[in-house]
Structures are given as C-alpha cells and as structure tokens.
Amino acid sequence: MNYSGEQLKAIKEFLYKIADDQLIIGHRNSEWTGLGPVLEEDIAFSSIAQDKIGQSLHIYELLHTLGEKDPDSIAFTRDAKDFKCCHLTEYPIGGYDFSLMRNFLFSHSDHARFEMLSASAFEALANIAKKYKGEIKYHIMHADTWIKQLGNGNEESRAKLQAALDTCFNMALGIFEDSEYVFELKELKVFDGENILQEKWFESISLVLGDSNLKIPDKSSWKPEYGGRKGQHTEYLQPLLDEMGAVLRLDPKAEW
Amino acid sequence: MTKSFDPRVNRMELPSNDDGKEVLDKQENWETYEVFHQKKRGDQHIHVGIVHAANPEMAILMAKESFGRRRQTANIWVVKSSAVNATSYNDQDIFETTPEKTYREASDYYCMDRIRKYQEEHGIVNRKEARRKKKEAEEK
C-alpha cells in the first residue's frame, strides 16, 4: 500500500513507540544478567530481555525500509528527547519485585498490542506481530507464574509484590498515552487505538492479579505517567542511552 | 567494598560478604526437577538435565529457557528428582554379565540364508531384495 507523507509520519511515530518500549525494557531487563536470583531464572529473564531487543530490531528494520536510519543508528545514537518509550520502561531495575511487576504489566500490554496488530492492514507490521506471538506468549507465562507464585507465597512476598504493583501502576498507565495521530491510524486500519488496548490489558492483568491475592489501585488514585510518547522522559533515560551507545560512539564507523 | 568493573554491580549496593557468612540459608534452596526434552511430536522424551524450581509450573518455565531455547522442541516434561526411584551403584554388579549375553540380541542369530530359502520355496517376494534389484536395474 502507498501511504501519503502525513500517513507515513503517523505510522512511523507508532512504530518508534512500540520498538523503543521494547528496546528500553529489554535493555533494563538485561541488566539482571549475571545477577538474577537463581541461575535458571537468570537465564530465563535474560532470554526474555533478548527477545524484546530482537523484536525491537525487527521493527527498526521496518522503519529503515520506510526511509529511517539503520537500526544501529536508531538504537544507539538518538538522544532521549527523540525516544518515544513510556516511562515505565525507563526506570532503573530496582529490586526483583519491581522488575518482575514491571515486566508483568508491560508484557501483558505487548501481548494485547501484538494480538491487535496481527490484524493490522499494514501487512509488514501484521507479519511481525504474528511472528512473535509464541515468544510473547511465553513472556506472559513467565510473568504470570511468578506473580501468582509470589502473590500466594508468604506475607513478605505478597507485601513486596503489592508495593511493587502500587509503584508501577501509574507508570504502566503511561503505556497508553494517546498519539496525535490516533485517527489516522484508525482510519488506515493500522491500529484501533490505545483506549481499546488499555481495556484489553486491564482485563487480562485483572484476571492474574485476582488469582494472586493482589489489589489493583483504586481508580480514584489513577494518575497516568504520560510524556514518554512526546519525548519527555524521566531523568533515568539519558544516562541509560549514554551507556548503551558508549561502545558505538568510540568509533561510529567501525566494522563489526 | 571494592568497586566492580561492571556498572550494574556498583548500582546494586550489594552488602559486604567479607565476614564469610552464607547469604542463603541452605534450607532455602529449591528442589531439583529432572528435565526431559522431546524434539518432535512422537519422538521419545530424552533426559537432558535438571533445573531448580519452587514447584512444577516454575520448573517448566526454567526448563523452557535452560533446555529449549537453542534446539528444536515440541514438548518438555519435568519430574521432581525425588520422585525418581533408581538402582544403587552398590548394586551395579547385577548388570555385570549383561555384555556376555549376546544370545539375547537378534544380531547374534545367523538365519538369513534359511529365511531366503523358505521364501524362495514358497514364492514369497523378499521386498528388501526386490527394491535393491530394482534400484540396480535403474542405475544401469
């Protein structure tokens, strides 16, 4: 399909948002590599982190075919203000309770988003969504099992998870910050919108949290942490990007 | 505490372990599960190793990444190690004469000549031989 300039802009912004989320949470989760609570979980969580980065690469490649820079430049040379990731993905790893809860909340949105995208009229994107269905299904399995295990564990594990949920919840609502191109994307049948996604997400996390003895914060306390989609980020993103791109910047023309 | 070359480690503000006290109580270790991996549906599950886990669901999660991420996989079984009943190495002598008992193996019996003779007498086609002959004829 041929898209007009304005339509293409809408699509690119949308793709950046998805891929930046995956790259940044993937990188954050990879910070647990070698430090995970037990060897097997270290391997599993690192592998999930790699999956997310791999998915972002695929979307950056798609962006490249739409006229954007090559994936390495996109990932490692942009400044924070050019990133479209939500705040949830940016925060430091904290404790394992925080990282597990963040990954749980994010993975469910990723799962619902990719499910919606597998029916997208933008075929290249629909194909990517279909390709990673199984990978993301495992991410959900992993997240749900841990949340249920610890939520139904002892009082200490439940309290830690509840605190992590309370900390993460408004950050997670920031995933669904709407784009100024919401109508274009809907009209083109590329994506039905963040509102619908948020409903699907809420339904699926409610089921798991309900089984885990955990309480979703009362709606009156919801204050979505927006800004990320517009390039306004937490203080934690730029130092992370500096670290991620440090090696590439030593010699940007080096052959790998 | 000495600083690590890994920025992630420095960020963690790990407690000093200089007093040699064990961080993890031995009782807190998880149980082990034996992992069986199946490459294709219908194949046998083959034992590939163990994982530590708190319960069978967690064991599946761990086994998927520890043993399934770099090879084709159709299915994985996990079984609590404590559920496995095994022979004792003290009793290994119960197997001692096994290698001598070749009469228990089909390859120890020389009977093909008698089978061929029977087949010829009764007009039964030896399919394996027929295929070989056909292939030879085609190659010529």
mmCIF file with all atom_site columns, C-alpha atoms in Angstrom, chain A residues 94-239:
data_model
loop_
_atom_site.group_PDB
_atom_site.id
_atom_site.type_symbol
_atom_site.label_atom_id
_atom_site.label_alt_id
_atom_site.label_comp_id
_atom_site.label_asym_id
_atom_site.label_entity_id
_atom_site.label_seq_id
_atom_site.pdbx_PDB_ins_code
_atom_site.Cartn_x
_atom_site.Cartn_y
_atom_site.Cartn_z
_atom_site.occupancy
_atom_site.B_iso_or_equiv
_atom_site.pdbx_formal_charge
_atom_site.auth_seq_id
_atom_site.auth_comp_id
_atom_site.auth_asym_id
_atom_site.auth_atom_id
_atom_site.pdbx_PDB_model_num
ATOM 1   C CA . GLY A 1 94  ? 15.235 -1.609  41.458 1.00 0.00 ? 94  GLY A CA 1
ATOM 2   C CA . GLY A 1 95  ? 14.627 -4.881  43.281 1.00 0.00 ? 95  GLY A CA 1
ATOM 3   C CA . TYR A 1 96  ? 13.469 -8.081  41.646 1.00 0.00 ? 96  TYR A CA 1
ATOM 4   C CA . ASP A 1 97  ? 9.931  -7.353  42.871 1.00 0.00 ? 97  ASP A CA 1
ATOM 5   C CA . PHE A 1 98  ? 9.870  -4.123  40.863 1.00 0.00 ? 98  PHE A CA 1
ATOM 6   C CA . SER A 1 99  ? 11.434 -5.675  37.763 1.00 0.00 ? 99  SER A CA 1
ATOM 7   C CA . LEU A 1 100 ? 9.054  -8.641  37.803 1.00 0.00 ? 100 LEU A CA 1
ATOM 8   C CA . MET A 1 101 ? 5.998  -6.432  38.246 1.00 0.00 ? 101 MET A CA 1
ATOM 9   C CA . ARG A 1 102 ? 7.120  -4.011  35.543 1.00 0.00 ? 102 ARG A CA 1
ATOM 10  C CA . ASN A 1 103 ? 7.758  -6.881  33.162 1.00 0.00 ? 103 ASN A CA 1
ATOM 11  C CA . PHE A 1 104 ? 4.374  -8.401  34.014 1.00 0.00 ? 104 PHE A CA 1
ATOM 12  C CA . LEU A 1 105 ? 2.484  -5.160  33.350 1.00 0.00 ? 105 LEU A CA 1
ATOM 13  C CA . PHE A 1 106 ? 4.445  -4.398  30.199 1.00 0.00 ? 106 PHE A CA 1
ATOM 14  C CA . SER A 1 107 ? 4.308  -7.905  28.741 1.00 0.00 ? 107 SER A CA 1
ATOM 15  C CA . HIS A 1 108 ? 0.539  -8.010  29.006 1.00 0.00 ? 108 HIS A CA 1
ATOM 16  C CA . SER A 1 109 ? 0.266  -4.763  27.047 1.00 0.00 ? 109 SER A CA 1
ATOM 17  C CA . ASP A 1 110 ? 2.767  -6.078  24.491 1.00 0.00 ? 110 ASP A CA 1
ATOM 18  C CA . HIS A 1 111 ? 0.749  -9.274  24.193 1.00 0.00 ? 111 HIS A CA 1
ATOM 19  C CA . ALA A 1 112 ? -2.556 -7.450  23.659 1.00 0.00 ? 112 ALA A CA 1
ATOM 20  C CA . ARG A 1 113 ? -0.939 -4.942  21.285 1.00 0.00 ? 113 ARG A CA 1
ATOM 21  C CA . PHE A 1 114 ? 0.621  -7.631  19.087 1.00 0.00 ? 114 PHE A CA 1
ATOM 22  C CA . GLU A 1 115 ? -2.641 -9.539  19.049 1.00 0.00 ? 115 GLU A CA 1
ATOM 23  C CA . MET A 1 116 ? -4.386 -6.415  17.738 1.00 0.00 ? 116 MET A CA 1
ATOM 24  C CA . LEU A 1 117 ? -1.584 -5.771  15.270 1.00 0.00 ? 117 LEU A CA 1
ATOM 25  C CA . SER A 1 118 ? -1.765 -9.250  13.762 1.00 0.00 ? 118 SER A CA 1
ATOM 26  C CA . ALA A 1 119 ? -4.998 -8.000  12.156 1.00 0.00 ? 119 ALA A CA 1
ATOM 27  C CA . SER A 1 120 ? -3.462 -4.678  11.064 1.00 0.00 ? 120 SER A CA 1
ATOM 28  C CA . ALA A 1 121 ? -3.959 -3.506  7.479  1.00 0.00 ? 121 ALA A CA 1
ATOM 29  C CA . PHE A 1 122 ? -0.252 -2.603  7.446  1.00 0.00 ? 122 PHE A CA 1
ATOM 30  C CA . GLU A 1 123 ? 0.845  -6.041  6.354  1.00 0.00 ? 123 GLU A CA 1
ATOM 31  C CA . ALA A 1 124 ? 4.545  -5.765  7.197  1.00 0.00 ? 124 ALA A CA 1
ATOM 32  C CA . LEU A 1 125 ? 3.614  -4.945  10.771 1.00 0.00 ? 125 LEU A CA 1
ATOM 33  C CA . ALA A 1 126 ? 0.949  -7.650  10.949 1.00 0.00 ? 126 ALA A CA 1
ATOM 34  C CA . ASN A 1 127 ? 3.575  -10.181 9.871  1.00 0.00 ? 127 ASN A CA 1
ATOM 35  C CA . ILE A 1 128 ? 5.934  -9.094  12.644 1.00 0.00 ? 128 ILE A CA 1
ATOM 36  C CA . ALA A 1 129 ? 3.102  -9.357  15.163 1.00 0.00 ? 129 ALA A CA 1
ATOM 37  C CA . LYS A 1 130 ? 2.250  -12.882 14.020 1.00 0.00 ? 130 LYS A CA 1
ATOM 38  C CA . LYS A 1 131 ? 5.880  -13.976 14.015 1.00 0.00 ? 131 LYS A CA 1
ATOM 39  C CA . TYR A 1 132 ? 6.429  -13.147 17.692 1.00 0.00 ? 132 TYR A CA 1
ATOM 40  C CA . LYS A 1 133 ? 3.122  -14.465 19.019 1.00 0.00 ? 133 LYS A CA 1
ATOM 41  C CA . GLY A 1 134 ? 4.741  -17.502 20.662 1.00 0.00 ? 134 GLY A CA 1
ATOM 42  C CA . GLU A 1 135 ? 7.644  -15.559 22.125 1.00 0.00 ? 135 GLU A CA 1
ATOM 43  C CA . ILE A 1 136 ? 5.340  -13.079 23.804 1.00 0.00 ? 136 ILE A CA 1
ATOM 44  C CA . LYS A 1 137 ? 3.051  -15.862 24.978 1.00 0.00 ? 137 LYS A CA 1
ATOM 45  C CA . TYR A 1 138 ? 5.997  -17.300 26.900 1.00 0.00 ? 138 TYR A CA 1
ATOM 46  C CA . HIS A 1 139 ? 6.782  -13.876 28.372 1.00 0.00 ? 139 HIS A CA 1
ATOM 47  C CA . ILE A 1 140 ? 3.237  -13.805 29.736 1.00 0.00 ? 140 ILE A CA 1
ATOM 48  C CA . MET A 1 141 ? 3.516  -17.365 31.053 1.00 0.00 ? 141 MET A CA 1
ATOM 49  C CA . HIS A 1 142 ? 6.735  -16.462 32.811 1.00 0.00 ? 142 HIS A CA 1
ATOM 50  C CA . ALA A 1 143 ? 5.354  -13.250 34.283 1.00 0.00 ? 143 ALA A CA 1
ATOM 51  C CA . ASP A 1 144 ? 2.028  -14.776 35.391 1.00 0.00 ? 144 ASP A CA 1
ATOM 52  C CA . THR A 1 145 ? 3.666  -17.767 37.055 1.00 0.00 ? 145 THR A CA 1
ATOM 53  C CA . TRP A 1 146 ? 5.991  -15.559 39.095 1.00 0.00 ? 146 TRP A CA 1
ATOM 54  C CA . ILE A 1 147 ? 3.250  -13.129 40.084 1.00 0.00 ? 147 ILE A CA 1
ATOM 55  C CA . LYS A 1 148 ? 0.952  -15.955 41.190 1.00 0.00 ? 148 LYS A CA 1
ATOM 56  C CA . GLN A 1 149 ? 3.760  -17.739 42.995 1.00 0.00 ? 149 GLN A CA 1
ATOM 57  C CA . LEU A 1 150 ? 4.863  -14.716 44.997 1.00 0.00 ? 150 LEU A CA 1
ATOM 58  C CA . GLY A 1 151 ? 1.388  -13.237 45.465 1.00 0.00 ? 151 GLY A CA 1
ATOM 59  C CA . ASN A 1 152 ? 0.266  -16.508 47.028 1.00 0.00 ? 152 ASN A CA 1
ATOM 60  C CA . GLY A 1 153 ? 3.587  -17.110 48.791 1.00 0.00 ? 153 GLY A CA 1
ATOM 61  C CA . ASN A 1 154 ? 4.014  -15.737 52.284 1.00 0.00 ? 154 ASN A CA 1
ATOM 62  C CA . GLU A 1 155 ? 3.109  -12.344 53.742 1.00 0.00 ? 155 GLU A CA 1
ATOM 63  C CA . GLU A 1 156 ? 6.525  -10.887 52.902 1.00 0.00 ? 156 GLU A CA 1
ATOM 64  C CA . SER A 1 157 ? 6.402  -11.873 49.238 1.00 0.00 ? 157 SER A CA 1
ATOM 65  C CA . ARG A 1 158 ? 2.801  -10.706 48.881 1.00 0.00 ? 158 ARG A CA 1
ATOM 66  C CA . ALA A 1 159 ? 3.510  -7.351  50.541 1.00 0.00 ? 159 ALA A CA 1
ATOM 67  C CA . LYS A 1 160 ? 6.547  -6.774  48.322 1.00 0.00 ? 160 LYS A CA 1
ATOM 68  C CA . LEU A 1 161 ? 4.571  -7.509  45.176 1.00 0.00 ? 161 LEU A CA 1
ATOM 69  C CA . GLN A 1 162 ? 1.659  -5.327  46.287 1.00 0.00 ? 162 GLN A CA 1
ATOM 70  C CA . ALA A 1 163 ? 4.077  -2.455  46.919 1.00 0.00 ? 163 ALA A CA 1
ATOM 71  C CA . ALA A 1 164 ? 5.640  -3.020  43.503 1.00 0.00 ? 164 ALA A CA 1
ATOM 72  C CA . LEU A 1 165 ? 2.194  -3.004  41.877 1.00 0.00 ? 165 LEU A CA 1
ATOM 73  C CA . ASP A 1 166 ? 1.309  0.255   43.648 1.00 0.00 ? 166 ASP A CA 1
ATOM 74  C CA . THR A 1 167 ? 4.594  1.787   42.452 1.00 0.00 ? 167 THR A CA 1
ATOM 75  C CA . CYS A 1 168 ? 4.284  0.565   38.876 1.00 0.00 ? 168 CYS A CA 1
ATOM 76  C CA . PHE A 1 169 ? 0.618  1.083   38.196 1.00 0.00 ? 169 PHE A CA 1
ATOM 77  C CA . ASN A 1 170 ? 0.543  4.752   37.182 1.00 0.00 ? 170 ASN A CA 1
ATOM 78  C CA . MET A 1 171 ? 3.752  4.251   35.219 1.00 0.00 ? 171 MET A CA 1
ATOM 79  C CA . ALA A 1 172 ? 2.050  1.391   33.387 1.00 0.00 ? 172 ALA A CA 1
ATOM 80  C CA . LEU A 1 173 ? -0.989 3.520   32.568 1.00 0.00 ? 173 LEU A CA 1
ATOM 81  C CA . GLY A 1 174 ? 1.510  5.733   30.719 1.00 0.00 ? 174 GLY A CA 1
ATOM 82  C CA . ILE A 1 175 ? 1.882  2.957   28.133 1.00 0.00 ? 175 ILE A CA 1
ATOM 83  C CA . PHE A 1 176 ? -1.498 4.011   26.754 1.00 0.00 ? 176 PHE A CA 1
ATOM 84  C CA . GLU A 1 177 ? -0.770 7.700   26.198 1.00 0.00 ? 177 GLU A CA 1
ATOM 85  C CA . ASP A 1 178 ? -2.552 8.551   23.000 1.00 0.00 ? 178 ASP A CA 1
ATOM 86  C CA . SER A 1 179 ? -0.844 9.788   19.880 1.00 0.00 ? 179 SER A CA 1
ATOM 87  C CA . GLU A 1 180 ? -1.915 12.889  17.956 1.00 0.00 ? 180 GLU A CA 1
ATOM 88  C CA . TYR A 1 181 ? -2.254 10.502  15.012 1.00 0.00 ? 181 TYR A CA 1
ATOM 89  C CA . VAL A 1 182 ? -4.832 8.274   16.664 1.00 0.00 ? 182 VAL A CA 1
ATOM 90  C CA . PHE A 1 183 ? -7.464 8.979   13.977 1.00 0.00 ? 183 PHE A CA 1
ATOM 91  C CA . GLU A 1 184 ? -5.100 8.469   11.037 1.00 0.00 ? 184 GLU A CA 1
ATOM 92  C CA . LEU A 1 185 ? -4.021 5.082   12.403 1.00 0.00 ? 185 LEU A CA 1
ATOM 93  C CA . LYS A 1 186 ? -7.602 4.041   12.951 1.00 0.00 ? 186 LYS A CA 1
ATOM 94  C CA . GLU A 1 187 ? -8.722 5.250   9.544  1.00 0.00 ? 187 GLU A CA 1
ATOM 95  C CA . LEU A 1 188 ? -5.894 3.340   7.871  1.00 0.00 ? 188 LEU A CA 1
ATOM 96  C CA . LYS A 1 189 ? -6.862 0.270   9.926  1.00 0.00 ? 189 LYS A CA 1
ATOM 97  C CA . VAL A 1 190 ? -3.287 0.104   11.180 1.00 0.00 ? 190 VAL A CA 1
ATOM 98  C CA . PHE A 1 191 ? -4.221 0.212   14.870 1.00 0.00 ? 191 PHE A CA 1
ATOM 99  C CA . ASP A 1 192 ? -7.506 0.609   16.725 1.00 0.00 ? 192 ASP A CA 1
ATOM 100 C CA . GLY A 1 193 ? -6.163 2.863   19.450 1.00 0.00 ? 193 GLY A CA 1
ATOM 101 C CA . GLU A 1 194 ? -4.628 2.903   22.895 1.00 0.00 ? 194 GLU A CA 1
ATOM 102 C CA . ASN A 1 195 ? -8.020 3.091   24.656 1.00 0.00 ? 195 ASN A CA 1
ATOM 103 C CA . ILE A 1 196 ? -9.093 -0.282  23.318 1.00 0.00 ? 196 ILE A CA 1
ATOM 104 C CA . LEU A 1 197 ? -5.662 -1.688  24.078 1.00 0.00 ? 197 LEU A CA 1
ATOM 105 C CA . GLN A 1 198 ? -5.859 -0.433  27.648 1.00 0.00 ? 198 GLN A CA 1
ATOM 106 C CA . GLU A 1 199 ? -9.225 -2.162  28.125 1.00 0.00 ? 199 GLU A CA 1
ATOM 107 C CA . LYS A 1 200 ? -7.852 -5.480  26.883 1.00 0.00 ? 200 LYS A CA 1
ATOM 108 C CA . TRP A 1 201 ? -4.769 -5.067  29.043 1.00 0.00 ? 201 TRP A CA 1
ATOM 109 C CA . PHE A 1 202 ? -6.788 -4.256  32.132 1.00 0.00 ? 202 PHE A CA 1
ATOM 110 C CA . GLU A 1 203 ? -8.955 -7.306  31.636 1.00 0.00 ? 203 GLU A CA 1
ATOM 111 C CA . SER A 1 204 ? -6.002 -9.682  31.354 1.00 0.00 ? 204 SER A CA 1
ATOM 112 C CA . ILE A 1 205 ? -3.961 -8.287  34.254 1.00 0.00 ? 205 ILE A CA 1
ATOM 113 C CA . SER A 1 206 ? -7.079 -8.253  36.466 1.00 0.00 ? 206 SER A CA 1
ATOM 114 C CA . LEU A 1 207 ? -7.503 -11.997 35.996 1.00 0.00 ? 207 LEU A CA 1
ATOM 115 C CA . VAL A 1 208 ? -3.939 -12.774 37.051 1.00 0.00 ? 208 VAL A CA 1
ATOM 116 C CA . LEU A 1 209 ? -3.782 -10.261 39.898 1.00 0.00 ? 209 LEU A CA 1
ATOM 117 C CA . GLY A 1 210 ? -7.105 -11.573 41.179 1.00 0.00 ? 210 GLY A CA 1
ATOM 118 C CA . ASP A 1 211 ? -5.612 -15.063 41.341 1.00 0.00 ? 211 ASP A CA 1
ATOM 119 C CA . SER A 1 212 ? -2.547 -13.673 43.078 1.00 0.00 ? 212 SER A CA 1
ATOM 120 C CA . ASN A 1 213 ? -4.108 -12.070 46.117 1.00 0.00 ? 213 ASN A CA 1
ATOM 121 C CA . LEU A 1 214 ? -3.079 -8.614  44.814 1.00 0.00 ? 214 LEU A CA 1
ATOM 122 C CA . LYS A 1 215 ? -5.218 -5.490  44.653 1.00 0.00 ? 215 LYS A CA 1
ATOM 123 C CA . ILE A 1 216 ? -5.250 -3.090  41.720 1.00 0.00 ? 216 ILE A CA 1
ATOM 124 C CA . PRO A 1 217 ? -5.061 0.517   42.984 1.00 0.00 ? 217 PRO A CA 1
ATOM 125 C CA . ASP A 1 218 ? -8.430 2.213   43.262 1.00 0.00 ? 218 ASP A CA 1
ATOM 126 C CA . LYS A 1 219 ? -9.462 4.103   40.153 1.00 0.00 ? 219 LYS A CA 1
ATOM 127 C CA . SER A 1 220 ? -9.621 7.374   42.100 1.00 0.00 ? 220 SER A CA 1
ATOM 128 C CA . SER A 1 221 ? -5.844 7.176   42.570 1.00 0.00 ? 221 SER A CA 1
ATOM 129 C CA . TRP A 1 222 ? -5.020 6.629   38.885 1.00 0.00 ? 222 TRP A CA 1
ATOM 130 C CA . LYS A 1 223 ? -2.632 9.284   37.574 1.00 0.00 ? 223 LYS A CA 1
ATOM 131 C CA . PRO A 1 224 ? -1.137 8.016   34.309 1.00 0.00 ? 224 PRO A CA 1
ATOM 132 C CA . GLU A 1 225 ? 2.517  8.930   33.887 1.00 0.00 ? 225 GLU A CA 1
ATOM 133 C CA . TYR A 1 226 ? 2.390  10.468  30.421 1.00 0.00 ? 226 TYR A CA 1
ATOM 134 C CA . GLY A 1 227 ? 5.056  12.317  28.451 1.00 0.00 ? 227 GLY A CA 1
ATOM 135 C CA . GLY A 1 228 ? 7.205  9.495   27.141 1.00 0.00 ? 228 GLY A CA 1
ATOM 136 C CA . ARG A 1 229 ? 5.394  9.311   23.813 1.00 0.00 ? 229 ARG A CA 1
ATOM 137 C CA . LYS A 1 230 ? 6.152  13.010  23.281 1.00 0.00 ? 230 LYS A CA 1
ATOM 138 C CA . GLY A 1 231 ? 9.847  12.686  24.100 1.00 0.00 ? 231 GLY A CA 1
ATOM 139 C CA . GLN A 1 232 ? 9.553  13.918  27.692 1.00 0.00 ? 232 GLN A CA 1
ATOM 140 C CA . HIS A 1 233 ? 11.354 11.388  29.821 1.00 0.00 ? 233 HIS A CA 1
ATOM 141 C CA . THR A 1 234 ? 12.488 10.602  33.340 1.00 0.00 ? 234 THR A CA 1
ATOM 142 C CA . GLU A 1 235 ? 15.998 11.563  34.411 1.00 0.00 ? 235 GLU A CA 1
ATOM 143 C CA . TYR A 1 236 ? 16.969 7.889   34.031 1.00 0.00 ? 236 TYR A CA 1
ATOM 144 C CA . LEU A 1 237 ? 16.705 7.524   30.265 1.00 0.00 ? 237 LEU A CA 1
ATOM 145 C CA . GLN A 1 238 ? 19.598 9.696   29.056 1.00 0.00 ? 238 GLN A CA 1
ATOM 146 C CA . PRO A 1 239 ? 22.247 8.023   31.279 1.00 0.00 ? 239 PRO A CA 1
#
